[in-house]
mmCIF file of C-alpha atoms in Angstrom:
data_model
loop_
_atom_site.group_PDB
_atom_site.id
_atom_site.type_symbol
_atom_site.label_atom_id
_atom_site.label_comp_id
_atom_site.label_asym_id
_atom_site.label_seq_id
_atom_site.Cartn_x
_atom_site.Cartn_y
_atom_site.Cartn_z
ATOM 1 C CA UNK R 190 0.000 0.000 0.000
ATOM 2 C CA UNK R 191 2.861 2.377 0.773
ATOM 3 C CA UNK R 192 4.303 2.036 -2.744
ATOM 4 C CA UNK R 193 0.915 2.840 -4.259
ATOM 5 C CA UNK R 194 0.583 5.894 -2.015
ATOM 6 C CA UNK R 195 4.049 7.145 -2.936
ATOM 7 C CA UNK R 196 3.245 6.797 -6.643
ATOM 8 C CA UNK R 197 -0.078 8.546 -6.137
ATOM 9 C CA UNK R 198 1.602 11.371 -4.233
ATOM 10 C CA UNK R 199 4.168 11.783 -7.023
ATOM 11 C CA UNK R 200 1.402 12.052 -9.628
ATOM 12 C CA UNK R 201 -0.588 14.476 -7.467
ATOM 13 C CA UNK R 202 2.426 16.768 -7.077
ATOM 14 C CA UNK R 203 2.812 16.859 -10.874
ATOM 15 C CA UNK R 204 -0.723 18.208 -11.387
ATOM 16 C CA UNK R 205 -1.370 21.792 -12.442
ATOM 17 C CA UNK R 206 -2.417 24.183 -9.637
ATOM 18 C CA UNK R 207 -6.085 24.168 -10.657
ATOM 19 C CA UNK R 208 -6.097 20.361 -10.808
ATOM 20 C CA UNK R 209 -4.531 20.193 -7.336
ATOM 21 C CA UNK R 210 -7.199 22.547 -6.019
ATOM 22 C CA UNK R 211 -9.965 20.448 -7.544
ATOM 23 C CA UNK R 212 -8.460 17.244 -6.158
ATOM 24 C CA UNK R 213 -8.122 18.799 -2.704
ATOM 25 C CA UNK R 214 -11.742 19.985 -2.761
ATOM 26 C CA UNK R 215 -13.007 16.554 -3.812
ATOM 27 C CA UNK R 216 -10.978 14.774 -1.130
ATOM 28 C CA UNK R 217 -12.040 17.203 1.594
ATOM 29 C CA UNK R 218 -15.702 16.957 0.617
ATOM 30 C CA UNK R 219 -15.463 13.173 0.623
ATOM 31 C CA UNK R 220 -13.750 13.161 4.011
ATOM 32 C CA UNK R 221 -16.028 15.706 5.664
ATOM 33 C CA UNK R 222 -19.500 14.220 5.376
ATOM 34 C CA UNK R 223 -20.692 16.507 8.187
ATOM 35 C CA UNK R 224 -20.885 19.523 5.866
ATOM 36 C CA UNK R 225 -24.314 21.113 5.929
ATOM 37 C CA UNK R 226 -26.194 20.056 2.817
ATOM 38 C CA UNK R 227 -27.583 23.592 2.577
ATOM 39 C CA UNK R 228 -24.170 25.301 2.810
ATOM 40 C CA UNK R 229 -24.165 26.336 -0.861
ATOM 41 C CA UNK R 230 -27.597 27.943 -0.561
ATOM 42 C CA UNK R 231 -26.598 29.653 2.689
ATOM 43 C CA UNK R 232 -23.602 31.256 0.934
ATOM 44 C CA UNK R 233 -25.802 32.346 -1.977
ATOM 45 C CA UNK R 234 -28.269 33.925 0.457
ATOM 46 C CA UNK R 235 -25.427 35.688 2.281
ATOM 47 C CA UNK R 236 -24.032 37.041 -0.992
ATOM 48 C CA UNK R 237 -27.463 38.399 -1.943
ATOM 49 C CA UNK R 238 -27.845 40.004 1.494
ATOM 50 C CA UNK R 239 -24.451 41.707 1.207
ATOM 51 C CA UNK R 240 -25.114 42.820 -2.378
ATOM 52 C CA UNK R 241 -28.468 44.329 -1.386
ATOM 53 C CA UNK R 242 -26.831 46.115 1.553
ATOM 54 C CA UNK R 243 -24.168 47.479 -0.803
ATOM 55 C CA UNK R 244 -26.799 48.748 -3.258
ATOM 56 C CA UNK R 245 -28.596 50.497 -0.378
ATOM 57 C CA UNK R 246 -25.279 52.110 0.715
ATOM 58 C CA UNK R 247 -25.436 50.241 4.013
ATOM 59 C CA UNK R 248 -21.889 48.948 3.547
ATOM 60 C CA UNK R 249 -18.708 50.961 3.403
ATOM 61 C CA UNK R 250 -16.324 50.611 0.498
ATOM 62 C CA UNK R 251 -12.601 51.045 0.006
ATOM 63 C CA UNK R 252 -10.730 52.580 -2.910
ATOM 64 C CA UNK R 253 -9.355 49.844 -5.160
ATOM 65 C CA UNK R 254 -5.706 50.304 -4.209
ATOM 66 C CA UNK R 255 -6.529 50.024 -0.494
ATOM 67 C CA UNK R 256 -8.536 46.856 -1.030
ATOM 68 C CA UNK R 257 -5.763 45.296 -3.117
ATOM 69 C CA UNK R 258 -3.106 46.312 -0.591
ATOM 70 C CA UNK R 259 -5.154 44.761 2.204
ATOM 71 C CA UNK R 260 -5.630 41.588 0.198
ATOM 72 C CA UNK R 261 -1.913 41.468 -0.498
ATOM 73 C CA UNK R 262 -1.187 41.734 3.220
ATOM 74 C CA UNK R 263 -3.482 38.810 3.980
ATOM 75 C CA UNK R 264 -1.873 36.504 1.423
ATOM 76 C CA UNK R 265 1.704 37.800 1.541
ATOM 77 C CA UNK R 266 3.048 34.873 3.569
ATOM 78 C CA UNK R 267 1.039 32.352 1.575
ATOM 79 C CA UNK R 268 1.740 33.712 -1.902
ATOM 80 C CA UNK R 269 4.504 36.348 -1.812
ATOM 81 C CA UNK R 270 3.785 38.342 -4.948
ATOM 82 C CA UNK R 271 4.083 42.094 -5.125
ATOM 83 C CA UNK R 272 3.969 44.581 -7.994
ATOM 84 C CA UNK R 273 7.285 45.814 -9.396
ATOM 85 C CA UNK R 274 8.774 48.709 -7.433
ATOM 86 C CA UNK R 275 8.084 51.177 -10.250
ATOM 87 C CA UNK R 276 4.321 50.478 -10.164
ATOM 88 C CA UNK R 277 2.305 52.726 -7.880
ATOM 89 C CA UNK R 278 -1.362 51.908 -7.385
ATOM 90 C CA UNK R 279 -3.639 54.906 -6.947
ATOM 91 C CA UNK R 280 -7.367 55.492 -7.263
ATOM 92 C CA UNK R 281 -6.780 57.047 -10.677
ATOM 93 C CA UNK R 282 -4.751 54.108 -12.010
ATOM 94 C CA UNK R 283 -7.383 51.516 -11.189
#
């Protein structure tokens, strides 16, 4: 069994990023049978609620460069990518 696992792991590591993500999702869903069957609909309902609140100006917004900078800070350790030094993001450039 160990040899089969090692071969499987080798093949999994050779997959493209999107294929790895799909494989991970499938394996997690298979493993976690306790997921709420209505989870997808709950997320759809939440998205609609937030969108409606945005349209009614009940939610604050950020300028694009601030939102992207904040997103970059969240993922910096996970995926260290930053724009070239000569690129400056401003409200006008987005």
